[in-house]
Structure formats: structure tokens, C-alpha cells
Amino acid sequence: GAGVSQSPRYKVAKRGQDVALRCDPISGHVSLFWYQQALGQGPEFLTYFQNEAQLDKSGLPSDRFFAERPEGSVSTLKIQRTQQEDSAVYLCASRYGLAKETQYFGPGTRLLVL
Amino acid sequence: QKEVEQNSGPLSVPEGAIASLNCTYSDRVSQSFFWYRQYSGKSPELIMSIYSNGDKEDGRFTAQLNKASQYVSLLIRDSQPSDSATYLCAVPIQGAQKLVFGQGTRLTINP
């Protein structure tokens, strides 16, 4: 079946611009995660949804970052007033159920803020 | 101390040899452990998960877990050039749903 998809795959933004990144999880997957991956580093957690409920947003670096999953399926990560330090790959992952189960990652959105 | 630690490498191994990748974690109560492989410019792909002390084998890959030492490793036997990638260790910490990743070990298999 289809995996996790993300769009756009690449985004170039001018500093101060707002961006929206989309994630389509695997159909039926209850849990959805957003991670940020800087060059040469492992992914770092941003936020977690169970269905439409955002249960953990402890990793969001500032109030410029906002995520939603209104119908419990597609999710959008929005970054307002982008800064150069926001440049990274943003990875979305979904999981069917329990914490011990596998998280499946999408291809990521590579964001470059100029 | 970081919650999940790996040597960043690079680790260089000749083709056909055994590659050994190591990871330590801080949370004594962690129950599940994951190894992801990430090719350059690609997303992480799960290659092994392990939940119990001891060894778990899957083809050329063996994961080893020692909860007392808070240590998990990945062995790759008969290494191939296609195994060249960054290997990420990931652990759910403190009962949270999220995965905490190590910084990854960059592995190069030399033909």
C-alpha cells in the first residue's frame, strides 16, 4: 500500500515568509509525528498526534511553529515568520497504534530559508 | 548525558567484514529499541526492532540488547557496499510516544 507522503519535497522561503508543510500518513494509522532533522544529526521530535488530538508539542522550538490534524488524517506543520535556523528537513512519521510499533517515515520536506 | 548516544563515525569496514554499531541510552525503563538506516538525502527506514535482552537476527543483521548495561548494538555480517549509510538508534524515552534518536553513525563499506 501507499506509504507516508509529504509535500512539497523542497521549499525555499525568504526569511520572514510563512510556510506550510503537508503530511499524508498511511491510511488507518492513528499516530502521527513530526520531526526536524538538521544536517548531520538524528531527527528531533517536534510534535505528536493521536487521531486529531495533539498530545505532545513539547518539541516545537517556538510559538512560530504550529501543527494541526483536524480530521485525524492529513497533518500540516506551519512555520510563521521563518528564520534561517529553521532550515532543515522536516520528517513526518505515522504509526498504527502502540508505542512499541514501528514508525514509518515519509520522504521529508527540505526547507531552505534564505 | 544525552538520552541516546552513538559514535558519529565515520566507520569504515571492508566489504565482507562485520560492521558493529553501538548505542547507549539513559532511560532504564525503556522497553523498545529501533535501528533505522538512512541513505543520504533519504528518509529513515526501519531495519530492526528489539524488545528483549539478547540477540535478534534477521538475515545479515543482528540486534543485541543489554538492558542492564543500557546498551543496544547492530551487527551487519558480510557487509556490502549497499550497506553504506547512516544508522540511527532510536528509543522511546520515559514512556513517551516519541522516538529519541542518536546522532547516527555513518558507515562506509569499502569494496
Coordinates of N, CA, C and O in Angstrom, one line a residue, chain A residues 48-102:
Chain A
Y48 N 3.3 15.4 18.4 CA 2.7 14.1 18.2 C 1.2 14.2 18.3 O 0.7 14.9 19.1
F49 N 0.5 13.5 17.3 CA -0.9 13.5 17.3 C -1.4 12.0 17.5 O -0.8 11.1 16.9
Q50 N -2.5 11.9 18.2 CA -3.2 10.7 18.3 C -4.6 11.0 17.7 O -5.4 11.7 18.3
N51 N -4.9 10.5 16.5 CA -6.1 10.9 15.8 C -6.0 12.5 15.6 O -4.9 12.9 15.2
E52 N -7.0 13.2 16.0 CA -6.9 14.6 15.8 C -6.4 15.4 17.0 O -6.1 16.6 16.9
A53 N -6.1 14.7 18.1 CA -5.6 15.3 19.3 C -4.1 15.5 19.3 O -3.4 14.5 19.1
Q54 N -3.7 16.7 19.5 CA -2.2 16.9 19.6 C -1.8 16.7 21.1 O -2.1 17.5 22.0
L55 N -1.2 15.5 21.4 CA -1.0 15.1 22.7 C 0.4 15.5 23.2 O 0.6 15.5 24.5
D56 N 1.3 15.9 22.4 CA 2.6 16.3 22.8 C 3.2 17.3 21.8 O 3.3 17.0 20.6
K57 N 3.4 18.5 22.2 CA 4.0 19.5 21.4 C 5.3 20.1 22.0 O 5.7 21.2 21.7
S58 N 5.8 19.3 22.9 CA 7.0 19.7 23.7 C 8.2 20.0 22.8 O 9.1 20.8 23.3
G59 N 8.3 19.5 21.6 CA 9.5 19.7 20.8 C 9.4 20.9 19.9 O 10.4 21.3 19.3
L60 N 8.3 21.5 19.8 CA 8.2 22.7 18.9 C 9.1 23.8 19.5 O 9.0 24.2 20.6
P61 N 10.0 24.3 18.6 CA 11.1 25.2 19.1 C 10.6 26.6 19.5 O 11.2 27.3 20.3
S62 N 9.5 27.0 19.0 CA 9.0 28.4 19.3 C 7.5 28.5 19.0 O 7.0 27.6 18.3
D63 N 6.9 29.6 19.4 CA 5.5 29.7 19.0 C 5.3 30.1 17.6 O 4.1 30.3 17.1
R64 N 6.3 30.1 16.8 CA 6.2 30.3 15.4 C 5.8 29.0 14.7 O 5.4 29.0 13.5
F65 N 6.0 27.9 15.4 CA 5.7 26.6 14.9 C 4.3 26.2 15.3 O 4.0 26.2 16.5
F66 N 3.5 25.7 14.4 CA 2.1 25.3 14.7 C 1.8 24.0 13.9 O 2.1 24.0 12.7
A67 N 1.1 23.1 14.5 CA 0.8 21.9 13.7 C -0.7 21.5 14.0 O -1.2 21.8 15.1
E68 N -1.3 20.9 13.0 CA -2.7 20.6 13.2 C -3.0 19.3 12.4 O -2.3 19.0 11.4
R69 N -4.0 18.6 12.8 CA -4.5 17.4 12.2 C -6.0 17.3 12.4 O -6.5 16.5 13.1
P70 N -6.8 18.2 11.8 CA -8.2 18.4 12.1 C -9.1 17.3 12.0 O -10.1 17.1 12.7
E71 N -8.8 16.4 11.0 CA -9.8 15.3 10.8 C -9.1 13.9 11.2 O -9.6 12.9 10.8
G72 N -8.0 14.0 11.8 CA -7.3 12.8 12.2 C -6.6 12.0 11.1 O -6.2 10.9 11.3
S73 N -6.4 12.7 10.0 CA -5.7 12.1 8.9 C -4.5 12.9 8.5 O -3.4 12.9 9.1
V74 N -4.7 13.8 7.5 CA -3.7 14.7 7.0 C -3.3 15.7 8.1 O -4.1 16.2 8.9
S75 N -2.0 16.0 8.1 CA -1.5 17.0 9.1 C -0.7 18.1 8.3 O -0.1 17.8 7.3
T76 N -0.7 19.2 8.9 CA 0.0 20.4 8.4 C 0.9 21.0 9.5 O 0.4 21.2 10.6
L77 N 2.1 21.2 9.1 CA 3.0 21.9 10.0 C 3.3 23.2 9.4 O 3.7 23.4 8.3
K78 N 3.0 24.3 10.2 CA 3.1 25.6 9.7 C 4.2 26.3 10.5 O 4.3 26.2 11.7
I79 N 5.0 27.0 9.8 CA 6.1 27.8 10.4 C 5.8 29.3 10.0 O 5.8 29.6 8.8
Q80 N 5.6 30.1 10.9 CA 5.4 31.5 10.7 C 6.7 32.3 10.8 O 7.6 32.0 11.5
R81 N 6.8 33.4 9.9 CA 8.0 34.3 10.0 C 9.3 33.5 10.1 O 10.1 33.6 11.0
T82 N 9.5 32.7 9.0 CA 10.6 31.8 9.0 C 12.0 32.5 9.2 O 12.2 33.6 8.8
Q83 N 12.9 31.8 9.9 CA 14.2 32.3 10.2 C 15.2 31.3 9.6 O 14.9 30.1 9.3
Q84 N 16.4 31.7 9.4 CA 17.4 30.9 8.8 C 17.7 29.6 9.6 O 17.9 28.5 9.0
E85 N 17.5 29.7 10.9 CA 17.8 28.5 11.7 C 16.7 27.5 11.5 O 16.8 26.3 12.0
D86 N 15.6 27.8 10.8 CA 14.5 26.8 10.6 C 14.9 25.9 9.4 O 14.2 24.9 9.1
S87 N 15.9 26.2 8.7 CA 16.4 25.4 7.6 C 16.7 24.0 8.0 O 17.6 23.8 8.9
A88 N 16.1 23.0 7.5 CA 16.2 21.6 8.0 C 15.4 20.8 7.1 O 14.6 21.2 6.2
V89 N 15.4 19.5 7.3 CA 14.5 18.5 6.7 C 13.4 18.2 7.7 O 13.7 17.9 8.9
Y90 N 12.1 18.4 7.3 CA 11.0 18.1 8.2 C 10.4 16.7 7.8 O 9.9 16.6 6.7
L91 N 10.5 15.8 8.8 CA 10.1 14.5 8.5 C 8.7 14.2 9.3 O 8.6 14.6 10.4
C92 N 7.8 13.5 8.6 CA 6.6 13.1 9.2 C 6.6 11.6 9.3 O 7.2 10.9 8.4
A93 N 6.1 11.1 10.3 CA 6.1 9.6 10.5 C 4.7 9.2 11.0 O 4.0 10.0 11.8
S94 N 4.2 8.0 10.7 CA 3.0 7.6 11.2 C 3.1 6.2 11.8 O 4.1 5.4 11.4
R95 N 2.2 5.8 12.7 CA 2.3 4.5 13.4 C 0.9 4.0 13.6 O 0.0 4.8 13.9
Y96 N 0.7 2.7 13.5 CA -0.7 2.2 13.6 C -1.2 2.4 15.0 O -2.4 2.9 15.1
G97 N -0.5 2.0 16.0 CA -1.0 2.0 17.3 C 0.0 2.2 18.4 O 0.4 3.4 18.7
L98 N 0.4 1.2 19.0 CA 1.2 1.2 20.3 C 2.6 1.8 20.1 O 3.2 1.7 19.0
A99 N 3.1 2.2 21.2 CA 4.5 2.8 21.2 C 5.5 1.9 20.7 O 6.5 2.3 20.1
K100 N 5.3 0.6 21.0 CA 6.4 -0.4 20.6 C 6.3 -0.7 19.1 O 7.2 -1.4 18.6
E101 N 5.3 -0.2 18.4 CA 5.2 -0.5 17.0 C 6.1 0.5 16.2 O 6.5 1.5 16.6
T102 N 6.3 0.1 14.9 CA 7.2 0.9 14.0 C 6.6 2.2 13.6 O 5.4 2.3 13.3

